[in-house]
Amino acid sequence: MKKYWELFITFAKIGVMTFGGGMAMLPILQREVMENKHWANEEELTDYFAIGQCTPGIIAVNTATFVGQKLYGVLGGVVATIGVVFPSLIIISILAGLINNFSDLVWVRNAFAGIQVCVCILILNAVVKLLKKSVVDKRTLVIFLLVLAGGCALNVSPVVFVVLSALAGIVLKQLEVKRA
């Protein structure tokens, strides 16, 4: 029971400390899951982020589910998922009752504007960290640049980019092996 409580508390802490949704949670997930708890390594966490992006739902919730399931099976996945969403449910329930009363106040609007900027920086930080760990050679640089261009120019599902990137990685690696 103690291990499930630790899992719940860890993900609840992640959930309560994050504004801005799943992408903003990535740096906090990275710090807690990888660096503090050592529940996943960099490669696993990057895979969880990628799969979490392709599956329905919020990336942080999906990642929590994957980590919990890896550690303690289906029940671990459920506990981690409940942990990461629980604080948001409580906070949103409280704010929903109060926000209409205070939304016209200038300082409330300014506070949310400041929070949005902070969320952008958190997401950028997560992207930079993932970029440094993922783009490691010419092959991955080409894939990155193509996905970046496609993501900016096309309006398609991230699943398409993940599948095409996986196929490109396989093909390019096979070509590299044949040349060697």
PDB file of C-alpha atoms in Angstrom:
ATOM      1  CA  MET A   1       0.000   0.000   0.000  1.00  0.00           C
ATOM      2  CA  LYS A   2       2.928   2.333   0.763  1.00  0.00           C
ATOM      3  CA  LYS A   3       4.246   2.098  -2.797  1.00  0.00           C
ATOM      4  CA  TYR A   4       0.855   3.108  -4.220  1.00  0.00           C
ATOM      5  CA  TRP A   5       0.630   6.015  -1.788  1.00  0.00           C
ATOM      6  CA  GLU A   6       4.104   7.213  -2.861  1.00  0.00           C
ATOM      7  CA  LEU A   7       3.070   6.913  -6.506  1.00  0.00           C
ATOM      8  CA  PHE A   8      -0.150   8.854  -5.867  1.00  0.00           C
ATOM      9  CA  ILE A   9       1.591  11.606  -3.869  1.00  0.00           C
ATOM     10  CA  THR A  10       4.369  12.002  -6.439  1.00  0.00           C
ATOM     11  CA  PHE A  11       1.931  12.418  -9.308  1.00  0.00           C
ATOM     12  CA  ALA A  12      -0.412  14.580  -7.221  1.00  0.00           C
ATOM     13  CA  LYS A  13       2.563  16.857  -6.529  1.00  0.00           C
ATOM     14  CA  ILE A  14       3.214  17.037 -10.262  1.00  0.00           C
ATOM     15  CA  GLY A  15      -0.444  17.766 -10.899  1.00  0.00           C
ATOM     16  CA  VAL A  16      -0.715  20.519  -8.287  1.00  0.00           C
ATOM     17  CA  MET A  17       2.467  22.289  -9.376  1.00  0.00           C
ATOM     18  CA  THR A  18       1.514  22.637 -13.011  1.00  0.00           C
ATOM     19  CA  PHE A  19      -0.443  25.274 -14.852  1.00  0.00           C
ATOM     20  CA  GLY A  20      -1.011  25.078 -18.565  1.00  0.00           C
ATOM     21  CA  GLY A  21      -1.848  21.460 -19.252  1.00  0.00           C
ATOM     22  CA  GLY A  22       0.083  18.378 -20.206  1.00  0.00           C
ATOM     23  CA  MET A  23       2.953  19.931 -22.136  1.00  0.00           C
ATOM     24  CA  ALA A  24       3.745  22.271 -19.255  1.00  0.00           C
ATOM     25  CA  MET A  25       4.031  19.232 -16.978  1.00  0.00           C
ATOM     26  CA  LEU A  26       6.861  17.691 -18.998  1.00  0.00           C
ATOM     27  CA  PRO A  27       9.773  19.371 -17.181  1.00  0.00           C
ATOM     28  CA  ILE A  28       8.231  18.558 -13.807  1.00  0.00           C
ATOM     29  CA  LEU A  29       7.569  14.962 -14.876  1.00  0.00           C
ATOM     30  CA  GLN A  30      11.160  14.754 -16.063  1.00  0.00           C
ATOM     31  CA  ARG A  31      12.527  15.999 -12.757  1.00  0.00           C
ATOM     32  CA  GLU A  32      10.318  13.869 -10.516  1.00  0.00           C
ATOM     33  CA  VAL A  33      10.088  10.611 -12.472  1.00  0.00           C
ATOM     34  CA  MET A  34      13.576  10.500 -13.926  1.00  0.00           C
ATOM     35  CA  GLU A  35      15.870  12.523 -11.688  1.00  0.00           C
ATOM     36  CA  ASN A  36      14.288  12.270  -8.218  1.00  0.00           C
ATOM     37  CA  LYS A  37      12.555   8.869  -8.203  1.00  0.00           C
ATOM     38  CA  HIS A  38      14.522   7.094 -10.958  1.00  0.00           C
ATOM     39  CA  TRP A  39      11.328   5.368 -12.100  1.00  0.00           C
ATOM     40  CA  ALA A  40      12.274   5.819 -15.762  1.00  0.00           C
ATOM     41  CA  ASN A  41      15.379   6.689 -17.710  1.00  0.00           C
ATOM     42  CA  GLU A  42      15.604   9.393 -20.387  1.00  0.00           C
ATOM     43  CA  GLU A  43      14.877   7.042 -23.258  1.00  0.00           C
ATOM     44  CA  GLU A  44      11.822   5.550 -21.555  1.00  0.00           C
ATOM     45  CA  LEU A  45      10.451   8.957 -20.624  1.00  0.00           C
ATOM     46  CA  THR A  46      10.957  10.240 -24.170  1.00  0.00           C
ATOM     47  CA  ASP A  47       9.101   7.173 -25.453  1.00  0.00           C
ATOM     48  CA  TYR A  48       6.291   7.773 -22.946  1.00  0.00           C
ATOM     49  CA  PHE A  49       6.026  11.404 -24.100  1.00  0.00           C
ATOM     50  CA  ALA A  50       5.901  10.320 -27.756  1.00  0.00           C
ATOM     51  CA  ILE A  51       3.328   7.599 -27.155  1.00  0.00           C
ATOM     52  CA  GLY A  52       1.394   9.904 -24.845  1.00  0.00           C
ATOM     53  CA  GLN A  53       1.201  12.453 -27.652  1.00  0.00           C
ATOM     54  CA  CYS A  54      -0.260   9.834 -30.017  1.00  0.00           C
ATOM     55  CA  THR A  55      -2.828   8.352 -27.681  1.00  0.00           C
ATOM     56  CA  PRO A  56      -6.108  10.031 -26.753  1.00  0.00           C
ATOM     57  CA  GLY A  57      -5.932  12.262 -23.709  1.00  0.00           C
ATOM     58  CA  ILE A  58      -3.519  14.616 -22.073  1.00  0.00           C
ATOM     59  CA  ILE A  59       0.155  13.779 -22.537  1.00  0.00           C
ATOM     60  CA  ALA A  60       0.966  14.137 -18.814  1.00  0.00           C
ATOM     61  CA  VAL A  61      -1.917  11.876 -17.823  1.00  0.00           C
ATOM     62  CA  ASN A  62      -0.887   9.288 -20.397  1.00  0.00           C
ATOM     63  CA  THR A  63       2.718   9.476 -19.224  1.00  0.00           C
ATOM     64  CA  ALA A  64       1.645   9.064 -15.600  1.00  0.00           C
ATOM     65  CA  THR A  65      -0.381   6.021 -16.609  1.00  0.00           C
ATOM     66  CA  PHE A  66       2.586   4.480 -18.444  1.00  0.00           C
ATOM     67  CA  VAL A  67       4.971   5.078 -15.531  1.00  0.00           C
ATOM     68  CA  GLY A  68       2.519   3.717 -12.961  1.00  0.00           C
ATOM     69  CA  GLN A  69       1.780   0.673 -15.080  1.00  0.00           C
ATOM     70  CA  LYS A  70       5.483   0.014 -15.626  1.00  0.00           C
ATOM     71  CA  LEU A  71       6.133   0.141 -11.884  1.00  0.00           C
ATOM     72  CA  TYR A  72       3.106  -1.617 -10.406  1.00  0.00           C
ATOM     73  CA  GLY A  73       0.932  -2.972 -13.200  1.00  0.00           C
ATOM     74  CA  VAL A  74      -2.605  -1.893 -14.017  1.00  0.00           C
ATOM     75  CA  LEU A  75      -3.349  -0.717 -10.470  1.00  0.00           C
ATOM     76  CA  GLY A  76      -0.186   1.400 -10.533  1.00  0.00           C
ATOM     77  CA  GLY A  77      -1.348   2.978 -13.784  1.00  0.00           C
ATOM     78  CA  VAL A  78      -4.723   3.799 -12.268  1.00  0.00           C
ATOM     79  CA  VAL A  79      -3.162   5.226  -9.077  1.00  0.00           C
ATOM     80  CA  ALA A  80      -0.697   7.409 -10.995  1.00  0.00           C
ATOM     81  CA  THR A  81      -3.459   8.660 -13.292  1.00  0.00           C
ATOM     82  CA  ILE A  82      -5.733   9.545 -10.391  1.00  0.00           C
ATOM     83  CA  GLY A  83      -2.798  11.208  -8.647  1.00  0.00           C
ATOM     84  CA  VAL A  84      -1.951  13.497 -11.554  1.00  0.00           C
ATOM     85  CA  VAL A  85      -5.547  14.599 -12.211  1.00  0.00           C
ATOM     86  CA  PHE A  86      -6.791  14.834  -8.616  1.00  0.00           C
ATOM     87  CA  PRO A  87      -5.288  18.263  -7.793  1.00  0.00           C
ATOM     88  CA  SER A  88      -6.632  19.732 -11.028  1.00  0.00           C
ATOM     89  CA  LEU A  89     -10.116  18.462 -10.277  1.00  0.00           C
ATOM     90  CA  ILE A  90     -10.057  20.069  -6.839  1.00  0.00           C
ATOM     91  CA  ILE A  91      -8.542  23.354  -8.033  1.00  0.00           C
ATOM     92  CA  ILE A  92     -10.873  23.634 -11.035  1.00  0.00           C
ATOM     93  CA  SER A  93     -13.899  22.899  -8.864  1.00  0.00           C
ATOM     94  CA  ILE A  94     -12.935  25.689  -6.469  1.00  0.00           C
ATOM     95  CA  LEU A  95     -11.988  28.157  -9.205  1.00  0.00           C
ATOM     96  CA  ALA A  96     -15.119  27.478 -11.243  1.00  0.00           C
ATOM     97  CA  GLY A  97     -17.208  28.765  -8.365  1.00  0.00           C
ATOM     98  CA  LEU A  98     -15.037  31.831  -7.832  1.00  0.00           C
ATOM     99  CA  ILE A  99     -13.673  32.874 -11.231  1.00  0.00           C
ATOM    100  CA  ASN A 100     -16.813  34.615 -12.434  1.00  0.00           C
ATOM    101  CA  ASN A 101     -16.753  36.805  -9.349  1.00  0.00           C
ATOM    102  CA  PHE A 102     -13.158  37.935  -9.924  1.00  0.00           C
ATOM    103  CA  SER A 103     -12.487  37.594 -13.665  1.00  0.00           C
ATOM    104  CA  ASP A 104     -13.116  41.281 -14.296  1.00  0.00           C
ATOM    105  CA  LEU A 105     -10.392  42.356 -11.865  1.00  0.00           C
ATOM    106  CA  VAL A 106      -7.281  43.680 -13.596  1.00  0.00           C
ATOM    107  CA  TRP A 107      -4.867  41.878 -11.289  1.00  0.00           C
ATOM    108  CA  VAL A 108      -6.580  38.520 -11.997  1.00  0.00           C
ATOM    109  CA  ARG A 109      -6.257  39.052 -15.773  1.00  0.00           C
ATOM    110  CA  ASN A 110      -2.623  40.109 -15.307  1.00  0.00           C
ATOM    111  CA  ALA A 111      -1.913  37.071 -13.141  1.00  0.00           C
ATOM    112  CA  PHE A 112      -3.253  34.738 -15.821  1.00  0.00           C
ATOM    113  CA  ALA A 113      -1.225  36.568 -18.481  1.00  0.00           C
ATOM    114  CA  GLY A 114       1.901  36.024 -16.371  1.00  0.00           C
ATOM    115  CA  ILE A 115       1.040  32.364 -15.878  1.00  0.00           C
ATOM    116  CA  GLN A 116       0.654  31.919 -19.654  1.00  0.00           C
ATOM    117  CA  VAL A 117       4.160  33.306 -20.218  1.00  0.00           C
ATOM    118  CA  CYS A 118       5.552  30.982 -17.557  1.00  0.00           C
ATOM    119  CA  VAL A 119       3.818  27.994 -19.171  1.00  0.00           C
ATOM    120  CA  CYS A 120       5.384  28.893 -22.534  1.00  0.00           C
ATOM    121  CA  ILE A 121       8.833  28.919 -20.937  1.00  0.00           C
ATOM    122  CA  LEU A 122       8.207  25.573 -19.211  1.00  0.00           C
ATOM    123  CA  ILE A 123       7.183  24.029 -22.514  1.00  0.00           C
ATOM    124  CA  LEU A 124      10.199  25.549 -24.284  1.00  0.00           C
ATOM    125  CA  ASN A 125      12.467  24.169 -21.556  1.00  0.00           C
ATOM    126  CA  ALA A 126      11.019  20.667 -22.019  1.00  0.00           C
ATOM    127  CA  VAL A 127      11.425  20.935 -25.791  1.00  0.00           C
ATOM    128  CA  VAL A 128      15.063  22.021 -25.512  1.00  0.00           C
ATOM    129  CA  LYS A 129      15.886  19.173 -23.111  1.00  0.00           C
ATOM    130  CA  LEU A 130      14.176  16.600 -25.334  1.00  0.00           C
ATOM    131  CA  LEU A 131      15.850  18.078 -28.417  1.00  0.00           C
ATOM    132  CA  LYS A 132      19.325  17.742 -26.879  1.00  0.00           C
ATOM    133  CA  LYS A 133      18.675  14.086 -26.028  1.00  0.00           C
ATOM    134  CA  SER A 134      16.885  13.163 -29.263  1.00  0.00           C
ATOM    135  CA  VAL A 135      18.841  14.867 -32.060  1.00  0.00           C
ATOM    136  CA  VAL A 136      22.102  13.003 -31.746  1.00  0.00           C
ATOM    137  CA  ASP A 137      23.288  12.513 -35.329  1.00  0.00           C
ATOM    138  CA  LYS A 138      22.623  13.562 -38.926  1.00  0.00           C
ATOM    139  CA  ARG A 139      19.799  11.045 -39.303  1.00  0.00           C
ATOM    140  CA  THR A 140      17.854  12.358 -36.320  1.00  0.00           C
ATOM    141  CA  LEU A 141      18.599  15.969 -37.334  1.00  0.00           C
ATOM    142  CA  VAL A 142      17.051  15.362 -40.773  1.00  0.00           C
ATOM    143  CA  ILE A 143      13.992  13.754 -39.200  1.00  0.00           C
ATOM    144  CA  PHE A 144      13.696  16.637 -36.725  1.00  0.00           C
ATOM    145  CA  LEU A 145      13.925  19.307 -39.442  1.00  0.00           C
ATOM    146  CA  LEU A 146      11.368  17.550 -41.640  1.00  0.00           C
ATOM    147  CA  VAL A 147       8.915  17.141 -38.758  1.00  0.00           C
ATOM    148  CA  LEU A 148       9.461  20.763 -37.701  1.00  0.00           C
ATOM    149  CA  ALA A 149       8.768  21.992 -41.243  1.00  0.00           C
ATOM    150  CA  GLY A 150       5.772  19.686 -41.578  1.00  0.00           C
ATOM    151  CA  GLY A 151       4.396  20.700 -38.210  1.00  0.00           C
ATOM    152  CA  CYS A 152       4.642  24.384 -39.130  1.00  0.00           C
ATOM    153  CA  ALA A 153       3.256  24.015 -42.656  1.00  0.00           C
ATOM    154  CA  LEU A 154       0.686  21.244 -42.351  1.00  0.00           C
ATOM    155  CA  ASN A 155      -2.375  20.787 -40.210  1.00  0.00           C
ATOM    156  CA  VAL A 156      -2.153  17.046 -39.535  1.00  0.00           C
ATOM    157  CA  SER A 157      -2.334  14.871 -36.448  1.00  0.00           C
ATOM    158  CA  PRO A 158       0.878  14.373 -34.429  1.00  0.00           C
ATOM    159  CA  VAL A 159       0.296  10.639 -34.901  1.00  0.00           C
ATOM    160  CA  VAL A 160       1.164  11.035 -38.590  1.00  0.00           C
ATOM    161  CA  PHE A 161       4.496  12.650 -37.689  1.00  0.00           C
ATOM    162  CA  VAL A 162       5.330   9.982 -35.116  1.00  0.00           C
ATOM    163  CA  VAL A 163       4.536   7.111 -37.482  1.00  0.00           C
ATOM    164  CA  LEU A 164       6.420   8.709 -40.390  1.00  0.00           C
ATOM    165  CA  SER A 165       9.371   9.522 -38.113  1.00  0.00           C
ATOM    166  CA  ALA A 166       9.507   5.929 -36.890  1.00  0.00           C
ATOM    167  CA  LEU A 167       9.463   4.643 -40.462  1.00  0.00           C
ATOM    168  CA  ALA A 168      12.108   7.175 -41.499  1.00  0.00           C
ATOM    169  CA  GLY A 169      14.285   6.152 -38.549  1.00  0.00           C
ATOM    170  CA  ILE A 170      14.022   2.503 -39.505  1.00  0.00           C
ATOM    171  CA  VAL A 171      14.757   3.129 -43.191  1.00  0.00           C
ATOM    172  CA  LEU A 172      17.637   5.541 -42.574  1.00  0.00           C
ATOM    173  CA  LYS A 173      19.227   3.250 -39.989  1.00  0.00           C
ATOM    174  CA  GLN A 174      18.978   0.271 -42.372  1.00  0.00           C
ATOM    175  CA  LEU A 175      20.646   2.324 -45.124  1.00  0.00           C
ATOM    176  CA  GLU A 176      23.367   3.342 -42.680  1.00  0.00           C
ATOM    177  CA  VAL A 177      23.966  -0.293 -41.683  1.00  0.00           C
ATOM    178  CA  LYS A 178      24.137  -1.426 -45.312  1.00  0.00           C
ATOM    179  CA  ARG A 179      26.751   1.242 -46.087  1.00  0.00           C
ATOM    180  CA  ALA A 180      28.936   0.153 -43.167  1.00  0.00           C
TER     181      ALA A 180
END
